[in-house]
Amino acid sequence: IDPDRAIHYWGIARANVENPERSAGFIEQAVKRIEKSSPLERRLIEAWSKRVKDWPKPPDEKKDADKKDSDSKDSKEAPKKDPKASKKKPAVTDEVRDKRKERFKNYARELDEIVQDYPEEIELKAMLVLQLWQNQSQGHDIQSYTAIDSMLEEIFRRNPRHPAHHFRIHLWDYRKEKLALRAAAECGPSAPGIAHMWHMPGHTYSRLHRYADAAWQQEASARVDHAHMIRDRVMPDQIHNYAHNNEWLIRNWFN
């Protein structure tokens, strides 16, 4: 419909966040079309480009192996190649890990600056909340859970059914689950066609020993998955978290 709109490619790039190389390919398409973008769209595209372009990767061990093969070409018997060797992923070095960590830190900082310049845009706040929470897995500790929760409160003041309830549950999981009770009640209804959004409140209820409520949530996630299987003719193993949802349901029944 609108193939020259740069922000569409930014959206596809974000959807491929777990595949940096593919994401970089899409954001490159966005950059090529950036001239017609609004100032906000331009900043979002540029920030994501910095995050995924030339993604830090570990040294290619396959090149080292090929070099050893060429060095031994004068030997009478060629070395036997291990068929599994080419499938082995190179180990991530500390240097690469540090570079990636810096990428996440810088991206969160840029998002924060964009939020400051566009304080009325709640979707920007939602992106920032998610990034700050995800950065924990990259070694960046959250300095203030209260500050992040306050930002979530601003989002819900504008849109009570915003799917960021998902983020609030994660924020307080294993910490102070009582602070996520409202999010637990609103999470499923905020995105009723997504099984995981019914699953998430089970985290809160299970930690608070409200096992009947937790079981109800997992049953709800199963119902959404079953509807998906019937509608799209897929099997349970083709659905992410299907087994996880039902295993959690069984544990709640036991309690």
PDB file of C-alpha atoms in Angstrom:
ATOM      1  CA  ILE A   1       0.000   0.000   0.000  1.00  0.00           C
ATOM      2  CA  ASP A   2       2.793   2.412   0.887  1.00  0.00           C
ATOM      3  CA  PRO A   3       6.132   0.732   0.046  1.00  0.00           C
ATOM      4  CA  ASP A   4       8.163   3.940   0.325  1.00  0.00           C
ATOM      5  CA  ARG A   5       7.168   4.725   3.916  1.00  0.00           C
ATOM      6  CA  ALA A   6      10.376   4.258   5.908  1.00  0.00           C
ATOM      7  CA  ILE A   7       8.759   3.670   9.286  1.00  0.00           C
ATOM      8  CA  HIS A   8       7.127   0.457   8.011  1.00  0.00           C
ATOM      9  CA  TYR A   9      10.583  -1.052   7.482  1.00  0.00           C
ATOM     10  CA  TRP A  10      11.556   0.124  10.975  1.00  0.00           C
ATOM     11  CA  GLY A  11       8.599  -1.860  12.318  1.00  0.00           C
ATOM     12  CA  ILE A  12       9.676  -4.991  10.462  1.00  0.00           C
ATOM     13  CA  ALA A  13      13.235  -4.460  11.706  1.00  0.00           C
ATOM     14  CA  ARG A  14      12.005  -4.303  15.312  1.00  0.00           C
ATOM     15  CA  ALA A  15       9.966  -7.464  14.762  1.00  0.00           C
ATOM     16  CA  ASN A  16      13.246  -9.209  13.895  1.00  0.00           C
ATOM     17  CA  VAL A  17      14.999  -8.057  17.049  1.00  0.00           C
ATOM     18  CA  GLU A  18      16.253 -11.585  17.808  1.00  0.00           C
ATOM     19  CA  ASN A  19      17.921 -11.791  14.397  1.00  0.00           C
ATOM     20  CA  PRO A  20      20.210  -8.723  14.259  1.00  0.00           C
ATOM     21  CA  GLU A  21      21.475  -9.382  10.730  1.00  0.00           C
ATOM     22  CA  ARG A  22      17.959  -9.670   9.304  1.00  0.00           C
ATOM     23  CA  SER A  23      16.878  -6.652  11.359  1.00  0.00           C
ATOM     24  CA  ALA A  24      19.818  -4.669   9.974  1.00  0.00           C
ATOM     25  CA  GLY A  25      18.716  -5.521   6.436  1.00  0.00           C
ATOM     26  CA  PHE A  26      15.251  -4.097   7.028  1.00  0.00           C
ATOM     27  CA  ILE A  27      16.449  -0.981   8.824  1.00  0.00           C
ATOM     28  CA  GLU A  28      18.773  -0.336   5.881  1.00  0.00           C
ATOM     29  CA  GLN A  29      15.662  -0.187   3.703  1.00  0.00           C
ATOM     30  CA  ALA A  30      14.183   2.320   6.149  1.00  0.00           C
ATOM     31  CA  VAL A  31      17.302   4.485   6.034  1.00  0.00           C
ATOM     32  CA  LYS A  32      17.122   4.580   2.220  1.00  0.00           C
ATOM     33  CA  ARG A  33      13.621   6.068   2.501  1.00  0.00           C
ATOM     34  CA  ILE A  34      14.216   8.296   5.517  1.00  0.00           C
ATOM     35  CA  GLU A  35      14.037  11.645   3.684  1.00  0.00           C
ATOM     36  CA  LYS A  36      10.221  11.713   3.713  1.00  0.00           C
ATOM     37  CA  SER A  37       9.981  10.713   7.376  1.00  0.00           C
ATOM     38  CA  SER A  38       8.793  12.921  10.223  1.00  0.00           C
ATOM     39  CA  PRO A  39      11.395  14.104  12.772  1.00  0.00           C
ATOM     40  CA  LEU A  40      10.197  11.497  15.280  1.00  0.00           C
ATOM     41  CA  GLU A  41      10.263   8.679  12.731  1.00  0.00           C
ATOM     42  CA  ARG A  42      13.742   9.718  11.653  1.00  0.00           C
ATOM     43  CA  ARG A  43      15.067   9.530  15.204  1.00  0.00           C
ATOM     44  CA  LEU A  44      13.520   6.107  15.799  1.00  0.00           C
ATOM     45  CA  ILE A  45      14.982   4.754  12.563  1.00  0.00           C
ATOM     46  CA  GLU A  46      18.436   6.173  13.259  1.00  0.00           C
ATOM     47  CA  ALA A  47      18.432   4.841  16.827  1.00  0.00           C
ATOM     48  CA  TRP A  48      17.529   1.330  15.717  1.00  0.00           C
ATOM     49  CA  SER A  49      20.089   1.435  12.920  1.00  0.00           C
ATOM     50  CA  LYS A  50      22.823   2.198  15.460  1.00  0.00           C
ATOM     51  CA  ARG A  51      21.627  -0.722  17.557  1.00  0.00           C
ATOM     52  CA  VAL A  52      21.760  -3.454  14.906  1.00  0.00           C
ATOM     53  CA  LYS A  53      24.063  -2.240  12.115  1.00  0.00           C
ATOM     54  CA  ASP A  54      27.375  -4.118  12.030  1.00  0.00           C
ATOM     55  CA  TRP A  55      26.234  -6.250  14.968  1.00  0.00           C
ATOM     56  CA  PRO A  56      29.262  -7.393  17.021  1.00  0.00           C
ATOM     57  CA  LYS A  57      29.923 -11.052  16.235  1.00  0.00           C
ATOM     58  CA  PRO A  58      32.482 -13.550  17.549  1.00  0.00           C
ATOM     59  CA  PRO A  59      35.529 -14.461  15.454  1.00  0.00           C
ATOM     60  CA  ASP A  60      34.698 -16.868  12.658  1.00  0.00           C
ATOM     61  CA  GLU A  61      36.175 -20.164  13.813  1.00  0.00           C
ATOM     62  CA  LYS A  62      35.474 -21.700  10.437  1.00  0.00           C
ATOM     63  CA  LYS A  63      38.116 -19.449   8.845  1.00  0.00           C
ATOM     64  CA  ASP A  64      40.678 -20.744  11.319  1.00  0.00           C
ATOM     65  CA  ALA A  65      39.716 -24.312  10.502  1.00  0.00           C
ATOM     66  CA  ASP A  66      39.990 -23.661   6.750  1.00  0.00           C
ATOM     67  CA  LYS A  67      43.414 -22.099   7.274  1.00  0.00           C
ATOM     68  CA  LYS A  68      44.621 -25.207   9.104  1.00  0.00           C
ATOM     69  CA  ASP A  69      43.383 -27.335   6.211  1.00  0.00           C
ATOM     70  CA  SER A  70      45.294 -25.254   3.684  1.00  0.00           C
ATOM     71  CA  ASP A  71      48.447 -25.363   5.821  1.00  0.00           C
ATOM     72  CA  SER A  72      48.359 -29.150   5.781  1.00  0.00           C
ATOM     73  CA  LYS A  73      47.799 -29.488   2.011  1.00  0.00           C
ATOM     74  CA  ASP A  74      51.356 -30.785   1.546  1.00  0.00           C
ATOM     75  CA  SER A  75      50.781 -33.647   3.959  1.00  0.00           C
ATOM     76  CA  LYS A  76      50.268 -37.123   2.467  1.00  0.00           C
ATOM     77  CA  GLU A  77      46.876 -37.603   4.048  1.00  0.00           C
ATOM     78  CA  ALA A  78      44.337 -34.792   4.192  1.00  0.00           C
ATOM     79  CA  PRO A  79      42.892 -34.219   7.643  1.00  0.00           C
ATOM     80  CA  LYS A  80      39.448 -35.634   8.195  1.00  0.00           C
ATOM     81  CA  LYS A  81      36.792 -33.007   8.619  1.00  0.00           C
ATOM     82  CA  ASP A  82      34.319 -33.273  11.408  1.00  0.00           C
ATOM     83  CA  PRO A  83      30.827 -32.925   9.839  1.00  0.00           C
ATOM     84  CA  LYS A  84      29.583 -31.304  13.055  1.00  0.00           C
ATOM     85  CA  ALA A  85      32.353 -28.717  13.137  1.00  0.00           C
ATOM     86  CA  SER A  86      30.735 -26.425  10.571  1.00  0.00           C
ATOM     87  CA  LYS A  87      27.496 -26.366  12.562  1.00  0.00           C
ATOM     88  CA  LYS A  88      29.141 -25.310  15.798  1.00  0.00           C
ATOM     89  CA  LYS A  89      28.552 -21.656  16.631  1.00  0.00           C
ATOM     90  CA  PRO A  90      31.620 -19.612  17.528  1.00  0.00           C
ATOM     91  CA  ALA A  91      31.829 -18.758  21.204  1.00  0.00           C
ATOM     92  CA  VAL A  92      30.959 -15.194  22.158  1.00  0.00           C
ATOM     93  CA  THR A  93      34.074 -13.523  23.540  1.00  0.00           C
ATOM     94  CA  ASP A  94      34.133 -11.035  26.403  1.00  0.00           C
ATOM     95  CA  GLU A  95      35.065  -8.304  23.929  1.00  0.00           C
ATOM     96  CA  VAL A  96      32.020  -9.037  21.768  1.00  0.00           C
ATOM     97  CA  ARG A  97      29.805  -9.279  24.829  1.00  0.00           C
ATOM     98  CA  ASP A  98      31.000  -5.865  26.043  1.00  0.00           C
ATOM     99  CA  LYS A  99      30.327  -4.300  22.643  1.00  0.00           C
ATOM    100  CA  ARG A 100      26.795  -5.673  22.611  1.00  0.00           C
ATOM    101  CA  LYS A 101      26.259  -4.471  26.156  1.00  0.00           C
ATOM    102  CA  GLU A 102      27.275  -0.971  25.090  1.00  0.00           C
ATOM    103  CA  ARG A 103      24.839  -1.112  22.170  1.00  0.00           C
ATOM    104  CA  PHE A 104      21.910  -1.837  24.494  1.00  0.00           C
ATOM    105  CA  LYS A 105      22.979   0.876  26.902  1.00  0.00           C
ATOM    106  CA  ASN A 106      23.258   3.482  24.148  1.00  0.00           C
ATOM    107  CA  TYR A 107      19.943   2.496  22.613  1.00  0.00           C
ATOM    108  CA  ALA A 108      18.133   2.867  25.939  1.00  0.00           C
ATOM    109  CA  ARG A 109      19.747   6.287  26.398  1.00  0.00           C
ATOM    110  CA  GLU A 110      18.587   7.412  22.948  1.00  0.00           C
ATOM    111  CA  LEU A 111      15.069   6.179  23.628  1.00  0.00           C
ATOM    112  CA  ASP A 112      15.090   8.085  26.897  1.00  0.00           C
ATOM    113  CA  GLU A 113      16.048  11.297  25.088  1.00  0.00           C
ATOM    114  CA  ILE A 114      13.282  10.769  22.516  1.00  0.00           C
ATOM    115  CA  VAL A 115      10.753  10.264  25.323  1.00  0.00           C
ATOM    116  CA  GLN A 116      11.879  13.542  26.880  1.00  0.00           C
ATOM    117  CA  ASP A 117      11.240  15.374  23.594  1.00  0.00           C
ATOM    118  CA  TYR A 118       7.887  13.661  22.953  1.00  0.00           C
ATOM    119  CA  PRO A 119       6.391  13.264  26.456  1.00  0.00           C
ATOM    120  CA  GLU A 120       2.843  12.719  25.170  1.00  0.00           C
ATOM    121  CA  GLU A 121       3.753   9.658  23.086  1.00  0.00           C
ATOM    122  CA  ILE A 122       2.950   6.716  25.357  1.00  0.00           C
ATOM    123  CA  GLU A 123       4.208   4.149  22.843  1.00  0.00           C
ATOM    124  CA  LEU A 124       7.692   5.619  23.241  1.00  0.00           C
ATOM    125  CA  LYS A 125       7.414   5.179  26.997  1.00  0.00           C
ATOM    126  CA  ALA A 126       6.344   1.563  26.482  1.00  0.00           C
ATOM    127  CA  MET A 127       9.379   0.925  24.272  1.00  0.00           C
ATOM    128  CA  LEU A 128      11.680   2.490  26.852  1.00  0.00           C
ATOM    129  CA  VAL A 129      10.196   0.446  29.708  1.00  0.00           C
ATOM    130  CA  LEU A 130      10.644  -2.754  27.721  1.00  0.00           C
ATOM    131  CA  GLN A 131      14.230  -1.887  26.798  1.00  0.00           C
ATOM    132  CA  LEU A 132      15.231  -1.032  30.366  1.00  0.00           C
ATOM    133  CA  TRP A 133      13.794  -4.331  31.561  1.00  0.00           C
ATOM    134  CA  GLN A 134      15.458  -6.326  28.749  1.00  0.00           C
ATOM    135  CA  ASN A 135      18.803  -4.652  29.404  1.00  0.00           C
ATOM    136  CA  GLN A 136      19.044  -6.574  32.668  1.00  0.00           C
ATOM    137  CA  SER A 137      19.890  -9.686  30.667  1.00  0.00           C
ATOM    138  CA  GLN A 138      22.791  -7.727  29.157  1.00  0.00           C
ATOM    139  CA  GLY A 139      24.268  -6.817  32.533  1.00  0.00           C
ATOM    140  CA  HIS A 140      22.587  -3.425  33.068  1.00  0.00           C
ATOM    141  CA  ASP A 141      20.863  -3.425  36.449  1.00  0.00           C
ATOM    142  CA  ILE A 142      17.664  -1.438  36.920  1.00  0.00           C
ATOM    143  CA  GLN A 143      18.496   1.501  39.180  1.00  0.00           C
ATOM    144  CA  SER A 144      14.903   2.408  40.064  1.00  0.00           C
ATOM    145  CA  TYR A 145      11.962   0.042  39.708  1.00  0.00           C
ATOM    146  CA  THR A 146       9.724   2.811  41.029  1.00  0.00           C
ATOM    147  CA  ALA A 147      10.738   5.163  38.209  1.00  0.00           C
ATOM    148  CA  ILE A 148       9.903   2.552  35.589  1.00  0.00           C
ATOM    149  CA  ASP A 149       6.602   1.748  37.280  1.00  0.00           C
ATOM    150  CA  SER A 150       5.726   5.453  37.311  1.00  0.00           C
ATOM    151  CA  MET A 151       6.258   5.558  33.571  1.00  0.00           C
ATOM    152  CA  LEU A 152       3.945   2.560  33.209  1.00  0.00           C
ATOM    153  CA  GLU A 153       1.357   4.350  35.320  1.00  0.00           C
ATOM    154  CA  GLU A 154       1.442   7.246  32.853  1.00  0.00           C
ATOM    155  CA  ILE A 155       0.776   4.810  30.026  1.00  0.00           C
ATOM    156  CA  PHE A 156      -2.212   3.234  31.790  1.00  0.00           C
ATOM    157  CA  ARG A 157      -3.627   6.637  32.703  1.00  0.00           C
ATOM    158  CA  ARG A 158      -3.904   7.323  28.985  1.00  0.00           C
ATOM    159  CA  ASN A 159      -4.802   3.774  27.935  1.00  0.00           C
ATOM    160  CA  PRO A 160      -5.983   1.447  30.759  1.00  0.00           C
ATOM    161  CA  ARG A 161      -5.874  -1.557  28.442  1.00  0.00           C
ATOM    162  CA  HIS A 162      -2.398  -0.997  27.044  1.00  0.00           C
ATOM    163  CA  PRO A 163      -0.536  -4.327  26.634  1.00  0.00           C
ATOM    164  CA  ALA A 164       2.335  -2.891  28.691  1.00  0.00           C
ATOM    165  CA  HIS A 165       0.628  -4.695  31.599  1.00  0.00           C
ATOM    166  CA  HIS A 166       2.838  -7.527  30.386  1.00  0.00           C
ATOM    167  CA  PHE A 167       5.917  -5.450  31.231  1.00  0.00           C
ATOM    168  CA  ARG A 168       4.637  -4.510  34.691  1.00  0.00           C
ATOM    169  CA  ILE A 169       4.189  -8.182  35.598  1.00  0.00           C
ATOM    170  CA  HIS A 170       7.777  -8.906  34.568  1.00  0.00           C
ATOM    171  CA  LEU A 171       9.026  -5.807  36.397  1.00  0.00           C
ATOM    172  CA  TRP A 172       7.702  -6.963  39.778  1.00  0.00           C
ATOM    173  CA  ASP A 173       8.060 -10.725  39.262  1.00  0.00           C
ATOM    174  CA  TYR A 174      10.259 -12.251  42.012  1.00  0.00           C
ATOM    175  CA  ARG A 175      10.282  -8.845  43.738  1.00  0.00           C
ATOM    176  CA  LYS A 176       6.966  -7.394  44.906  1.00  0.00           C
ATOM    177  CA  GLU A 177       4.263  -9.270  43.047  1.00  0.00           C
ATOM    178  CA  LYS A 178       1.460  -7.425  44.871  1.00  0.00           C
ATOM    179  CA  LEU A 179       2.385  -4.316  42.896  1.00  0.00           C
ATOM    180  CA  ALA A 180       1.479  -6.184  39.691  1.00  0.00           C
ATOM    181  CA  LEU A 181      -2.007  -7.324  40.751  1.00  0.00           C
ATOM    182  CA  ARG A 182      -3.803  -4.716  38.665  1.00  0.00           C
ATOM    183  CA  ALA A 183      -1.646  -5.639  35.694  1.00  0.00           C
ATOM    184  CA  ALA A 184      -2.504  -9.301  36.271  1.00  0.00           C
ATOM    185  CA  ALA A 185      -6.203  -8.474  36.061  1.00  0.00           C
ATOM    186  CA  GLU A 186      -5.833  -6.370  32.904  1.00  0.00           C
ATOM    187  CA  CYS A 187      -3.140  -8.255  30.970  1.00  0.00           C
ATOM    188  CA  GLY A 188      -5.300 -10.843  29.196  1.00  0.00           C
ATOM    189  CA  PRO A 189      -8.104  -8.441  28.233  1.00  0.00           C
ATOM    190  CA  SER A 190      -5.520  -6.004  26.830  1.00  0.00           C
ATOM    191  CA  ALA A 191      -4.643  -8.494  24.044  1.00  0.00           C
ATOM    192  CA  PRO A 192      -7.192 -11.328  24.241  1.00  0.00           C
ATOM    193  CA  GLY A 193      -6.061 -13.102  21.075  1.00  0.00           C
ATOM    194  CA  ILE A 194      -2.550 -13.732  22.406  1.00  0.00           C
ATOM    195  CA  ALA A 195      -2.168 -16.779  24.667  1.00  0.00           C
ATOM    196  CA  HIS A 196       0.937 -15.422  26.380  1.00  0.00           C
ATOM    197  CA  MET A 197      -1.003 -12.412  27.665  1.00  0.00           C
ATOM    198  CA  TRP A 198      -3.322 -14.773  29.560  1.00  0.00           C
ATOM    199  CA  HIS A 199      -0.343 -16.799  30.746  1.00  0.00           C
ATOM    200  CA  MET A 200       1.557 -13.858  32.242  1.00  0.00           C
ATOM    201  CA  PRO A 201      -0.818 -13.144  35.179  1.00  0.00           C
ATOM    202  CA  GLY A 202      -0.114 -16.714  36.273  1.00  0.00           C
ATOM    203  CA  HIS A 203       3.341 -15.502  37.299  1.00  0.00           C
ATOM    204  CA  THR A 204       1.858 -13.017  39.743  1.00  0.00           C
ATOM    205  CA  TYR A 205      -0.853 -15.286  41.130  1.00  0.00           C
ATOM    206  CA  SER A 206       1.467 -18.290  41.532  1.00  0.00           C
ATOM    207  CA  ARG A 207       4.040 -16.270  43.481  1.00  0.00           C
ATOM    208  CA  LEU A 208       1.238 -14.997  45.749  1.00  0.00           C
ATOM    209  CA  HIS A 209      -0.037 -18.582  46.244  1.00  0.00           C
ATOM    210  CA  ARG A 210      -3.331 -17.759  44.547  1.00  0.00           C
ATOM    211  CA  TYR A 211      -3.218 -21.047  42.689  1.00  0.00           C
ATOM    212  CA  ALA A 212      -6.874 -21.155  41.635  1.00  0.00           C
ATOM    213  CA  ASP A 213      -6.487 -17.776  39.931  1.00  0.00           C
ATOM    214  CA  ALA A 214      -3.193 -18.868  38.404  1.00  0.00           C
ATOM    215  CA  ALA A 215      -4.767 -22.062  37.044  1.00  0.00           C
ATOM    216  CA  TRP A 216      -7.627 -20.041  35.538  1.00  0.00           C
ATOM    217  CA  GLN A 217      -5.091 -17.909  33.670  1.00  0.00           C
ATOM    218  CA  GLN A 218      -3.268 -20.931  32.246  1.00  0.00           C
ATOM    219  CA  GLU A 219      -6.572 -22.479  31.211  1.00  0.00           C
ATOM    220  CA  ALA A 220      -7.352 -19.222  29.420  1.00  0.00           C
ATOM    221  CA  SER A 221      -4.024 -19.354  27.597  1.00  0.00           C
ATOM    222  CA  ALA A 222      -4.791 -22.953  26.563  1.00  0.00           C
ATOM    223  CA  ARG A 223      -8.193 -21.922  25.195  1.00  0.00           C
ATOM    224  CA  VAL A 224      -6.565 -19.252  23.022  1.00  0.00           C
ATOM    225  CA  ASP A 225      -3.982 -21.781  21.807  1.00  0.00           C
ATOM    226  CA  HIS A 226      -6.700 -24.328  21.017  1.00  0.00           C
ATOM    227  CA  ALA A 227      -8.597 -21.732  18.993  1.00  0.00           C
ATOM    228  CA  HIS A 228      -5.354 -21.008  17.127  1.00  0.00           C
ATOM    229  CA  MET A 229      -4.848 -24.722  16.377  1.00  0.00           C
ATOM    230  CA  ILE A 230      -8.403 -25.126  15.077  1.00  0.00           C
ATOM    231  CA  ARG A 231      -8.322 -21.935  13.023  1.00  0.00           C
ATOM    232  CA  ASP A 232      -4.882 -22.325  11.451  1.00  0.00           C
ATOM    233  CA  ARG A 233      -4.516 -26.126  11.496  1.00  0.00           C
ATOM    234  CA  VAL A 234      -1.314 -26.161  13.521  1.00  0.00           C
ATOM    235  CA  MET A 235      -0.065 -28.707  16.048  1.00  0.00           C
ATOM    236  CA  PRO A 236       0.842 -27.931  19.683  1.00  0.00           C
ATOM    237  CA  ASP A 237       4.581 -28.218  19.017  1.00  0.00           C
ATOM    238  CA  GLN A 238       4.254 -25.410  16.480  1.00  0.00           C
ATOM    239  CA  ILE A 239       3.014 -22.979  19.125  1.00  0.00           C
ATOM    240  CA  HIS A 240       5.572 -21.158  21.259  1.00  0.00           C
ATOM    241  CA  ASN A 241       5.075 -21.840  24.984  1.00  0.00           C
ATOM    242  CA  TYR A 242       2.168 -24.294  24.529  1.00  0.00           C
ATOM    243  CA  ALA A 243       3.897 -26.940  26.638  1.00  0.00           C
ATOM    244  CA  HIS A 244       5.144 -24.333  29.105  1.00  0.00           C
ATOM    245  CA  ASN A 245       1.612 -22.984  29.656  1.00  0.00           C
ATOM    246  CA  ASN A 246       0.165 -26.421  30.321  1.00  0.00           C
ATOM    247  CA  GLU A 247       3.035 -27.536  32.528  1.00  0.00           C
ATOM    248  CA  TRP A 248       2.474 -24.433  34.657  1.00  0.00           C
ATOM    249  CA  LEU A 249      -1.248 -25.222  34.740  1.00  0.00           C
ATOM    250  CA  ILE A 250      -0.529 -28.705  36.103  1.00  0.00           C
ATOM    251  CA  ARG A 251       1.755 -27.325  38.815  1.00  0.00           C
ATOM    252  CA  ASN A 252      -1.006 -24.953  39.912  1.00  0.00           C
ATOM    253  CA  TRP A 253      -3.498 -27.817  40.032  1.00  0.00           C
ATOM    254  CA  PHE A 254      -1.098 -29.737  42.276  1.00  0.00           C
ATOM    255  CA  ASN A 255      -1.072 -26.829  44.711  1.00  0.00           C
TER     256      ASN A 255
END
